[in-house]
Short mmCIF file of C-alpha atoms and ligand atoms in Angstrom, two decimals:
data_model
loop_
_atom_site.label_atom_id
_atom_site.label_comp_id
_atom_site.label_asym_id
_atom_site.label_seq_id
_atom_site.Cartn_x
_atom_site.Cartn_y
_atom_site.Cartn_z
CA UNK G 22 104.21 -17.67 -155.60
CA UNK G 23 101.83 -14.79 -156.17
CA UNK G 24 104.58 -12.31 -154.01
CA UNK G 25 106.85 -13.28 -157.04
CA UNK G 26 105.02 -13.10 -159.93
CA UNK G 27 103.30 -9.87 -157.87
CA UNK G 28 103.99 -7.10 -160.30
CA UNK G 29 103.52 -3.70 -159.39
CA UNK G 30 101.92 -1.43 -162.13
CA UNK G 31 102.07 2.40 -161.36
CA UNK G 32 99.26 4.26 -163.26
CA UNK G 33 99.98 8.10 -162.84
CA UNK G 34 96.40 8.20 -164.12
CA UNK G 35 95.15 12.26 -163.98
CA UNK G 36 95.78 15.21 -162.09
CA UNK G 37 92.34 15.82 -161.29
CA UNK G 38 91.21 19.26 -159.02
CA UNK G 39 89.06 18.67 -156.49
CA UNK G 40 87.71 21.27 -153.81
CA UNK G 41 84.48 21.54 -151.70
CA UNK G 42 81.48 23.09 -153.37
CA UNK G 43 80.47 24.28 -149.28
CA UNK G 44 80.48 28.06 -150.30
CA UNK G 45 77.51 28.26 -152.27
CA UNK G 46 75.28 26.50 -150.15
CA UNK G 47 75.52 28.98 -147.31
CA UNK G 48 73.00 31.36 -150.47
CA UNK G 49 69.62 30.63 -151.51
CA UNK G 50 69.54 27.82 -154.20
CA UNK G 51 67.52 30.36 -156.76
CA UNK G 52 70.07 32.78 -156.89
CA UNK G 53 72.78 32.83 -159.23
CA UNK G 54 76.22 32.99 -157.85
CA UNK G 55 80.09 32.62 -158.98
CA UNK G 56 82.26 30.66 -156.22
CA UNK G 57 85.47 31.38 -155.96
CA UNK G 58 88.11 29.34 -154.79
CA UNK G 59 91.83 30.70 -153.90
CA UNK G 60 94.46 30.05 -151.49
CA UNK G 61 93.68 32.63 -149.78
CA UNK G 62 90.28 33.27 -149.73
CA UNK G 63 86.98 31.06 -150.43
CA UNK G 64 83.87 33.31 -151.17
CA UNK G 65 81.04 33.81 -153.26
CA UNK G 66 79.61 36.37 -155.02
CA UNK G 67 76.13 37.16 -157.12
CA UNK G 68 75.67 37.24 -160.71
CA UNK G 69 73.73 39.77 -162.68
CA UNK G 70 71.86 39.04 -165.91
CA UNK G 71 72.22 42.25 -167.92
CA UNK G 72 70.80 41.85 -171.54
CA UNK G 73 70.90 38.43 -171.73
CA UNK G 74 74.59 37.81 -170.32
CA UNK G 75 75.61 37.20 -166.86
CA UNK G 76 78.05 39.97 -165.26
CA UNK G 77 79.95 39.95 -161.53
CA UNK G 78 80.90 43.21 -159.75
CA UNK G 79 84.66 43.76 -160.49
CA UNK G 80 85.77 45.57 -157.08
CA UNK G 81 84.13 42.24 -155.26
CA UNK G 82 85.50 40.20 -157.10
CA UNK G 83 89.29 41.42 -156.71
CA UNK G 84 88.77 42.70 -153.30
CA UNK G 85 89.38 39.22 -151.42
CA UNK G 86 92.45 38.43 -153.42
CA UNK G 87 94.76 41.86 -152.88
CA UNK G 88 94.62 45.88 -152.29
CA UNK G 89 92.00 47.55 -154.61
CA UNK G 90 91.28 50.70 -155.26
CA UNK G 91 88.50 52.48 -158.01
CA UNK G 92 88.14 55.36 -159.42
CA UNK G 93 85.65 56.88 -161.67
CA UNK G 94 85.01 59.61 -163.76
CA UNK G 95 81.89 60.45 -165.86
CA UNK G 96 82.33 57.04 -168.51
CA UNK G 97 85.75 55.65 -167.64
CA UNK G 98 86.20 53.67 -164.47
CA UNK G 99 89.55 53.01 -163.41
CA UNK G 100 90.85 50.43 -161.06
CA UNK G 101 93.95 49.54 -159.56
CA UNK G 102 94.54 45.82 -157.78
CA UNK G 103 98.07 45.92 -156.25
CA UNK G 104 100.53 47.22 -158.28
CA UNK G 105 98.34 46.89 -161.52
CA UNK G 106 96.23 49.24 -163.23
CA UNK G 107 93.25 48.95 -165.23
CA UNK G 108 91.08 51.50 -167.01
CA UNK G 109 87.29 50.42 -168.66
CA UNK G 110 84.85 52.74 -170.29
CA UNK G 111 81.30 52.00 -169.53
CA UNK G 112 79.65 50.80 -172.71
CA UNK G 113 82.54 49.60 -174.37
CA UNK G 114 84.12 46.63 -174.82
CA UNK G 115 87.71 47.71 -174.88
CA UNK G 116 89.42 48.33 -171.62
CA UNK G 117 93.20 48.64 -170.96
CA UNK G 118 94.68 46.22 -168.73
CA UNK G 119 98.32 46.54 -167.35
CA UNK G 120 99.37 48.79 -170.77
CA UNK G 121 97.54 46.53 -172.84
CA UNK G 122 94.10 46.11 -174.40
CA UNK G 123 91.91 43.60 -173.93
CA UNK G 124 88.66 42.96 -175.88
CA UNK G 125 85.36 41.82 -173.70
CA UNK G 126 83.26 39.65 -174.66
CA UNK G 127 80.23 41.64 -174.16
CA UNK G 128 80.35 45.50 -172.99
CA UNK G 129 81.72 46.89 -169.73
CA UNK G 130 79.20 48.13 -167.46
CA UNK G 131 79.04 50.94 -164.98
CA UNK G 132 76.25 51.25 -162.55
CA UNK G 133 76.19 53.65 -159.72
CA UNK G 134 80.31 53.64 -159.74
CA UNK G 135 80.18 49.91 -159.83
CA UNK G 136 81.80 48.45 -162.56
CA UNK G 137 80.51 44.87 -163.87
CA UNK G 138 82.64 42.57 -166.44
CA UNK G 139 80.95 39.50 -168.54
CA UNK G 140 81.69 36.55 -166.58
CA UNK G 141 82.50 34.82 -169.80
CA UNK G 142 85.55 36.98 -169.71
CA UNK G 143 87.48 36.18 -167.01
CA UNK G 144 89.31 33.23 -168.02
CA UNK G 145 90.83 36.03 -170.38
CA UNK G 146 91.29 39.50 -168.16
CA UNK G 147 91.81 37.61 -164.48
CA UNK G 148 95.23 36.33 -164.97
CA UNK G 149 96.45 40.08 -166.12
CA UNK G 150 95.23 41.49 -162.26
CA UNK G 151 96.84 38.11 -160.57
CA UNK G 152 99.57 36.69 -162.63
CA UNK G 153 98.42 33.31 -162.38
CA UNK G 154 96.36 31.33 -164.17
CA UNK G 155 93.26 31.04 -163.49
CA UNK G 156 90.85 27.94 -164.57
CA UNK G 157 86.66 29.14 -164.75
CA UNK G 158 84.50 26.44 -165.51
CA UNK G 159 82.03 28.91 -166.58
CA UNK G 160 78.52 26.15 -166.83
CA UNK G 161 79.24 25.76 -162.91
CA UNK G 162 80.29 29.33 -162.44
CA UNK G 163 83.18 27.80 -160.04
CA UNK G 164 86.67 29.97 -160.69
CA UNK G 165 89.98 28.48 -159.62
CA UNK G 166 92.52 30.82 -159.19
CA UNK G 167 96.03 29.50 -158.74
CA UNK G 168 97.26 26.16 -157.42
CA UNK G 169 93.98 24.76 -155.43
CA UNK G 170 92.62 21.75 -155.05
CA UNK G 171 93.41 18.06 -154.50
CA UNK G 172 95.07 16.01 -156.69
CA UNK G 173 94.80 12.25 -157.44
CA UNK G 174 96.52 9.47 -158.52
CA UNK G 175 96.47 6.01 -158.61
CA UNK G 176 98.16 2.94 -158.32
CA UNK G 177 96.93 -0.47 -159.58
CA UNK G 178 98.85 -3.46 -157.64
CA UNK G 179 98.33 -6.36 -159.98
CA UNK G 180 98.77 -9.66 -157.95
CA UNK G 181 95.88 -11.47 -156.82
CA UNK G 182 93.77 -10.14 -155.33
CA UNK G 183 94.27 -7.30 -156.98
CA UNK G 184 94.14 -4.02 -155.22
CA UNK G 185 93.84 -0.49 -156.57
CA UNK G 186 95.12 2.70 -154.56
CA UNK G 187 93.73 6.17 -155.01
CA UNK G 188 95.97 8.92 -153.33
CA UNK G 189 94.78 12.05 -152.82
CA UNK G 190 96.54 14.99 -152.21
CA UNK G 191 95.12 15.98 -148.67
CA UNK G 192 93.00 13.95 -146.85
CA UNK G 193 88.94 13.13 -147.78
CA UNK G 194 86.00 12.34 -146.38
CA UNK G 195 83.79 10.45 -149.01
CA UNK G 196 80.58 9.06 -149.01
CA UNK G 197 81.11 4.84 -149.98
CA UNK G 198 78.30 3.26 -151.68
CA UNK G 199 78.57 -0.54 -153.70
CA UNK G 200 76.30 -1.94 -156.35
CA UNK G 201 76.92 -5.27 -158.06
CA UNK G 202 80.10 -4.47 -160.27
CA UNK G 203 80.71 -1.45 -159.02
CA UNK G 204 82.12 0.89 -156.27
CA UNK G 205 81.30 4.76 -155.70
CA UNK G 206 83.13 7.44 -154.14
CA UNK G 207 80.79 11.15 -153.66
CA UNK G 208 83.03 13.54 -153.00
CA UNK G 209 81.61 17.54 -152.78
CA UNK G 210 84.19 18.47 -155.23
CA UNK G 211 84.04 19.59 -158.54
CA UNK G 212 87.01 18.46 -160.90
CA UNK G 213 87.88 19.82 -164.23
CA UNK G 214 85.79 17.46 -166.25
CA UNK G 215 84.59 13.71 -166.99
CA UNK G 216 87.35 10.89 -167.03
CA UNK G 217 87.76 7.50 -167.32
CA UNK G 218 90.94 5.15 -167.27
CA UNK G 219 91.02 1.34 -167.86
CA UNK G 220 93.21 -1.00 -166.00
CA UNK G 221 95.12 -3.56 -167.65
CA UNK G 222 93.31 -6.58 -165.21
CA UNK G 223 91.07 -8.76 -165.50
CA UNK G 224 89.24 -7.95 -162.33
CA UNK G 225 89.43 -3.97 -161.29
CA UNK G 226 88.70 -2.95 -164.87
CA UNK G 227 88.51 0.45 -164.90
CA UNK G 228 87.58 3.62 -162.81
CA UNK G 229 85.91 6.82 -164.35
CA UNK G 230 85.09 10.15 -162.81
CA UNK G 231 82.31 12.58 -163.26
CA UNK G 232 80.51 15.66 -161.52
CA UNK G 233 76.83 15.82 -160.81
CA UNK G 234 74.94 18.73 -159.42
CA UNK G 235 77.69 20.01 -157.65
CA UNK G 236 78.95 16.67 -156.26
CA UNK G 237 82.20 14.69 -157.83
CA UNK G 238 81.80 10.77 -158.42
CA UNK G 239 84.58 8.53 -158.55
CA UNK G 240 83.45 4.70 -159.77
CA UNK G 241 85.43 2.01 -159.93
CA UNK G 242 84.20 -0.85 -161.76
CA UNK G 243 85.30 -4.45 -161.39
CA UNK G 244 84.30 -8.19 -161.79
CA UNK G 245 84.02 -8.98 -158.84
CA UNK G 246 82.94 -7.60 -155.12
CA UNK G 247 84.92 -4.35 -154.26
CA UNK G 248 85.87 -3.20 -150.67
CA UNK G 249 87.00 0.26 -149.76
CA UNK G 250 89.02 1.26 -146.55
CA UNK G 251 90.97 4.23 -145.63
CA UNK G 252 95.25 4.11 -144.73
CA UNK G 253 97.73 7.44 -144.76
CA UNK G 254 95.39 9.51 -142.67
CA UNK G 255 92.84 9.77 -145.31
CA UNK G 256 95.00 10.02 -147.70
CA UNK G 257 94.66 6.67 -149.72
CA UNK G 258 91.62 4.64 -150.26
CA UNK G 259 92.21 1.20 -150.72
CA UNK G 260 90.31 -0.78 -153.40
CA UNK G 261 90.39 -4.03 -153.32
CA UNK G 262 88.50 -7.70 -154.40
CA UNK G 263 88.87 -9.80 -151.76
CA UNK G 264 87.17 -12.76 -153.28
CA UNK G 265 89.58 -13.27 -155.75
CA UNK G 266 91.99 -16.58 -155.28
CA UNK G 267 93.58 -16.36 -152.13
CA UNK G 268 97.53 -14.80 -152.00
CA UNK G 269 98.04 -15.74 -148.36
CA UNK G 270 102.09 -13.86 -148.45
CA UNK G 271 101.67 -10.48 -150.20
CA UNK G 272 104.65 -8.29 -149.36
CA UNK G 273 104.71 -5.05 -148.68
CA UNK G 274 107.41 -2.91 -150.86
CA UNK G 275 106.44 0.60 -149.68
CA UNK G 276 104.98 2.71 -147.55
CA UNK G 277 102.32 3.17 -150.40
CA UNK G 278 101.91 -0.66 -150.85
CA UNK G 279 97.89 -1.50 -150.21
CA UNK G 280 99.21 -4.62 -147.99
CA UNK G 281 100.51 -2.25 -145.34
CA UNK G 282 97.48 0.04 -145.55
CA UNK G 283 95.92 -0.72 -142.19
CA UNK G 284 91.87 -1.41 -142.69
CA UNK G 285 89.67 1.21 -140.92
CA UNK G 286 89.44 0.32 -136.84
CA UNK G 287 86.00 0.74 -136.31
CA UNK G 288 84.03 -2.48 -136.77
CA UNK G 289 82.08 -2.50 -140.23
CA UNK G 290 83.97 0.73 -141.08
CA UNK G 291 85.03 -0.94 -144.27
CA UNK G 292 82.38 -1.23 -147.38
CA UNK G 293 81.02 -4.64 -147.58
CA UNK G 294 79.50 -5.32 -150.97
CA UNK G 295 76.68 -7.33 -151.82
CA UNK G 296 74.54 -7.36 -148.22
CA UNK G 297 71.12 -5.98 -148.20
CA UNK G 298 71.74 -2.10 -148.27
CA UNK G 299 74.08 -2.62 -150.88
CA UNK G 300 72.34 0.10 -152.97
CA UNK G 301 71.92 2.72 -150.18
CA UNK G 302 75.15 5.39 -149.32
CA UNK G 303 76.92 4.34 -146.71
CA UNK G 304 79.18 6.71 -144.58
CA UNK G 305 82.24 5.80 -142.87
CA UNK G 306 81.03 6.56 -139.37
CA UNK G 307 84.72 7.91 -138.49
CA UNK G 308 84.87 11.30 -137.37
CA UNK G 309 87.55 13.39 -138.79
CA UNK G 310 89.07 16.15 -136.73
CA UNK G 311 90.81 19.20 -137.66
CA UNK G 312 93.21 20.32 -135.15
CA UNK G 313 95.22 23.49 -136.08
CA UNK G 314 98.13 24.70 -133.86
CA UNK G 315 97.72 28.82 -133.98
CA UNK G 316 100.40 30.86 -135.17
CA UNK G 317 103.47 29.30 -137.14
CA UNK G 318 106.29 30.62 -139.18
CA UNK G 319 106.78 34.28 -139.03
CA UNK G 320 103.90 35.10 -137.49
CA UNK G 321 105.17 33.32 -133.57
CA UNK G 322 101.96 34.27 -131.66
CA UNK G 323 102.46 35.51 -127.86
CA UNK G 324 105.73 35.39 -126.79
CA UNK G 325 105.13 33.14 -123.11
CA UNK G 326 109.03 33.72 -122.42
CA UNK G 327 111.90 35.39 -123.29
CA UNK G 328 112.66 32.25 -125.81
CA UNK G 329 109.51 30.61 -126.00
CA UNK G 330 106.73 31.27 -128.52
CA UNK G 331 103.40 30.52 -128.90
CA UNK G 332 103.80 28.91 -132.58
CA UNK G 333 105.71 26.03 -130.74
CA UNK G 334 103.91 25.92 -127.48
CA UNK G 335 100.18 24.73 -129.53
CA UNK G 336 102.42 22.65 -132.18
CA UNK G 337 103.48 20.43 -128.90
CA UNK G 338 100.40 20.44 -127.98
CA UNK G 339 98.70 19.00 -131.13
CA UNK G 340 100.76 16.30 -131.38
CA UNK G 341 99.86 15.18 -128.40
CA UNK G 342 96.11 16.11 -129.04
CA UNK G 343 96.07 14.06 -132.58
CA UNK G 344 97.43 11.22 -130.13
CA UNK G 345 95.37 11.14 -127.89
CA UNK G 346 92.42 11.42 -130.80
CA UNK G 347 93.34 8.86 -133.00
CA UNK G 348 92.95 6.31 -129.83
CA UNK G 349 89.71 6.99 -129.60
CA UNK G 350 89.42 6.51 -133.16
CA UNK G 351 89.33 9.45 -134.23
CA UNK G 352 90.81 10.73 -138.13
CA UNK G 353 93.32 13.98 -137.43
CA UNK G 354 94.39 16.33 -139.66
CA UNK G 355 96.79 18.83 -138.37
CA UNK G 356 96.50 21.69 -140.32
CA UNK G 357 100.23 22.34 -139.80
CA UNK G 358 102.61 19.66 -138.60
CA UNK G 359 105.74 21.86 -138.84
CA UNK G 360 106.69 25.56 -138.31
CA UNK G 361 104.91 27.13 -141.03
CA UNK G 362 102.66 30.14 -142.02
CA UNK G 363 99.02 30.51 -142.98
CA UNK G 364 96.50 32.99 -143.21
CA UNK G 365 93.10 32.42 -140.72
CA UNK G 366 90.82 32.14 -143.77
CA UNK G 367 93.48 29.72 -145.56
CA UNK G 368 93.00 27.36 -142.19
CA UNK G 369 89.16 28.00 -142.27
CA UNK G 370 89.47 27.14 -146.13
CA UNK G 371 91.17 24.05 -145.34
CA UNK G 372 88.86 23.09 -142.45
CA UNK G 373 85.92 23.49 -144.84
CA UNK G 374 87.52 21.40 -147.55
CA UNK G 375 88.04 18.30 -145.39
CA UNK G 376 84.37 18.45 -144.36
CA UNK G 377 85.27 17.72 -140.85
CA UNK G 378 83.13 16.76 -138.02
CA UNK G 379 85.03 19.12 -135.44
CA UNK G 380 87.59 21.70 -135.77
CA UNK G 381 89.75 22.77 -132.77
CA UNK G 382 92.41 25.69 -132.97
CA UNK G 383 94.72 25.33 -130.34
CA UNK G 384 96.26 28.53 -128.26
CA UNK G 385 98.26 29.06 -125.19
CA UNK G 386 99.04 32.40 -123.05
CA UNK G 387 101.21 33.13 -119.91
CA UNK G 388 98.28 34.57 -118.20
CA UNK G 389 96.15 33.73 -115.65
CA UNK G 390 95.59 29.50 -115.16
CA UNK G 391 94.08 26.35 -116.59
CA UNK G 392 92.45 26.78 -119.73
CA UNK G 393 90.25 28.95 -121.81
CA UNK G 394 87.55 27.61 -124.17
CA UNK G 395 85.99 29.68 -127.43
CA UNK G 396 82.96 29.02 -129.67
CA UNK G 397 82.48 31.77 -132.06
CA UNK G 398 80.80 35.00 -131.31
CA UNK G 399 78.81 35.74 -134.47
CA UNK G 400 78.45 39.53 -136.15
CA UNK G 401 75.00 40.60 -135.85
CA UNK G 402 73.10 40.42 -139.55
CA UNK G 403 73.96 43.14 -141.46
CA UNK G 404 77.07 44.43 -140.08
CA UNK G 405 79.01 43.14 -142.36
CA UNK G 406 78.55 44.03 -145.74
CA UNK G 407 77.21 42.30 -148.65
CA UNK G 408 77.70 39.04 -150.08
CA UNK G 409 80.75 38.97 -147.75
CA UNK G 410 78.50 38.44 -144.59
CA UNK G 411 78.13 34.51 -145.44
CA UNK G 412 82.02 33.42 -145.14
CA UNK G 413 81.86 35.90 -141.67
CA UNK G 414 78.77 33.75 -140.62
CA UNK G 415 79.71 30.44 -141.89
CA UNK G 416 79.78 29.01 -138.70
CA UNK G 417 76.25 29.74 -137.76
CA UNK G 418 75.07 26.37 -138.23
CA UNK G 419 76.91 24.48 -136.63
CA UNK G 420 76.91 26.60 -133.65
CA UNK G 421 75.04 25.17 -130.64
CA UNK G 422 76.55 21.79 -131.40
CA UNK G 423 80.00 24.10 -130.52
CA UNK G 424 78.43 25.26 -127.47
CA UNK G 425 77.72 21.57 -126.66
CA UNK G 426 81.44 20.23 -127.79
CA UNK G 427 82.71 23.32 -125.34
CA UNK G 428 80.70 22.38 -122.33
CA UNK G 429 81.71 19.11 -122.91
CA UNK G 430 85.04 19.97 -122.71
CA UNK G 431 84.99 22.38 -119.98
CA UNK G 432 83.20 19.49 -117.68
CA UNK G 433 86.15 17.22 -118.67
CA UNK G 434 89.33 19.43 -117.47
CA UNK G 435 87.29 20.64 -114.14
CA UNK G 436 87.51 16.58 -113.95
CA UNK G 437 91.30 16.59 -114.32
CA UNK G 438 91.41 19.83 -112.09
CA UNK G 439 92.15 22.76 -114.50
CA UNK G 440 90.13 26.02 -113.64
CA UNK G 441 88.14 26.46 -116.74
CA UNK G 442 85.77 28.66 -118.22
CA UNK G 443 83.68 28.45 -121.65
CA UNK G 444 82.87 31.97 -123.69
CA UNK G 445 82.30 33.03 -126.71
CA UNK G 446 84.34 35.87 -128.55
CA UNK G 447 84.92 36.88 -131.92
CA UNK G 448 87.74 34.67 -132.63
CA UNK G 449 88.58 33.96 -136.15
CA UNK G 450 88.86 31.26 -138.02
CA UNK G 451 85.84 29.93 -135.74
CA UNK G 452 83.23 32.28 -137.41
CA UNK G 453 84.47 31.31 -140.95
CA UNK G 454 84.54 27.21 -140.33
CA UNK G 455 80.97 25.87 -141.54
CA UNK G 456 81.30 22.44 -138.50
CA UNK G 457 81.65 22.43 -135.09
CA UNK G 458 84.43 24.67 -133.55
CA UNK G 459 85.87 25.10 -131.03
CA UNK G 460 89.29 27.12 -129.91
CA UNK G 461 90.79 26.20 -126.18
CA UNK G 462 93.50 28.59 -125.03
CA UNK G 463 96.03 27.09 -122.52
CA UNK G 464 97.31 28.99 -119.38
CA UNK G 465 100.07 27.97 -116.82
CA UNK G 466 99.28 25.68 -113.94
CA UNK G 467 100.34 25.44 -110.44
CA UNK G 468 103.76 25.56 -111.24
CA UNK G 469 103.44 28.23 -113.50
CA UNK G 470 104.79 29.46 -117.47
CA UNK G 471 106.75 25.71 -117.11
CA UNK G 472 103.58 24.15 -117.02
CA UNK G 473 103.44 25.15 -121.00
CA UNK G 474 106.08 22.98 -121.58
CA UNK G 475 105.44 20.25 -120.05
CA UNK G 476 104.16 17.43 -121.64
CA UNK G 477 102.84 15.81 -118.29
CA UNK G 478 100.36 18.99 -118.26
CA UNK G 479 99.86 19.27 -122.19
CA UNK G 480 98.81 15.85 -121.94
CA UNK G 481 96.06 15.85 -119.30
CA UNK G 482 94.85 18.67 -121.04
CA UNK G 483 94.77 16.49 -124.52
CA UNK G 484 93.31 14.01 -123.09
CA UNK G 485 90.72 15.80 -121.59
CA UNK G 486 89.80 17.01 -124.54
CA UNK G 487 90.03 13.97 -126.46
CA UNK G 488 87.41 12.59 -123.78
CA UNK G 489 84.99 15.21 -124.27
CA UNK G 490 85.31 14.62 -128.07
CA UNK G 491 84.58 11.18 -127.93
CA UNK G 492 81.63 11.81 -125.35
CA UNK G 493 79.71 13.83 -128.19
CA UNK G 494 81.59 12.01 -131.18
CA UNK G 495 77.18 11.17 -132.31
CA UNK G 496 76.91 15.21 -132.58
CA UNK G 497 79.55 15.76 -134.65
CA UNK G 498 78.47 13.35 -137.58
CA UNK G 499 80.20 13.15 -140.47
CA UNK G 500 79.06 15.43 -143.20
CA UNK G 501 77.91 14.28 -146.56
ZN1 LIG V 615 97.36 32.15 -129.85
#
């Protein structure tokens, strides 16, 4: 009966922008800074207090986003960003940007040829330079440029028992906890603001979204205990109220139907309500591995033969590795699952946003034999300039674990008779990811370059890597 009366009420709730709060963690907590999130770079800049107002250096702000040149001449400061010209005058609130006047909230400042602009004016003038919308959340000092962030939508299946599907546009890794009448998910994210939605349901009554201290929190309220499980590669969290009167044959009607969503395979992975530590935060102990098939699209990588591009080998290899890892209980996200282009910064940013437990970049070469496993070789402190240093050494805290992972991969591949060697290299984007990170470069075996496209050969390598990661799984942990 329940299946015939089942009614799927699809509610597109709200579009919330969420993103990792990671970059600011690298700077000391008492230093004021602004974090910038854009599709090409994620970075943090110091904020300066001048005459009771907050300022930021304009050159530093624009440099990671495009080509910038500046020229100062007495009181005047000229800046060219890509093809956009602007002129500022020290001590004046009026500037000329892209041929039109712009009035700042407080005067433009020039200090040692460094132009400073008031933070409060960023959302006003930046779109003129960038040609893209910006969303500046001033109280949180977070600046979003263009289309970044993860979208969330909700879908309530009002059958008995009810199920709420929370869909994300990218995989997520929240900490989930329960307390009477409530299921709480904490994301290392921010959103454009607080939102709340009520459901026309007796059991699951509403969901609310809020921001506290850099984290984002999504609470689902109900009159009965709730369970949560992941599906769809961690892009959907299914919230259900299993104790509601039984509904034996809920039939799925589509790929997103919660009835088809497999629960997490690990025992105890579902968050059971009402137990002794129900108020404690319970992590879901399933490690997310981000697998990055290097190169792609226009950027073909090495020419392994006349016809064979590295980008194609890395993609096939990545898919095999995904399968091997999934069989060992990992959640896996491929940074590309097709012939697409991304920059190294985008790859690092994607891994960081996903808050993965491990990042593995895959390359292939025609020379040599076997494989090489790399960990990051970080720049020496002080050699890179100022605020960008943090981005270049993001890997530092995780490097010891990265080396453990590398050693495990070397050992497992040797067991399978690969000639393999571990080393460090200043290989981007390893430097820029926060979690343990390695790069594996696959070289031919006994059959020469033909091995690189051999499913058998790739399979041996992938299963060795997956075994190695499984053997150090406890070290990878789920970040909070
Ligand atoms: Zn490569």
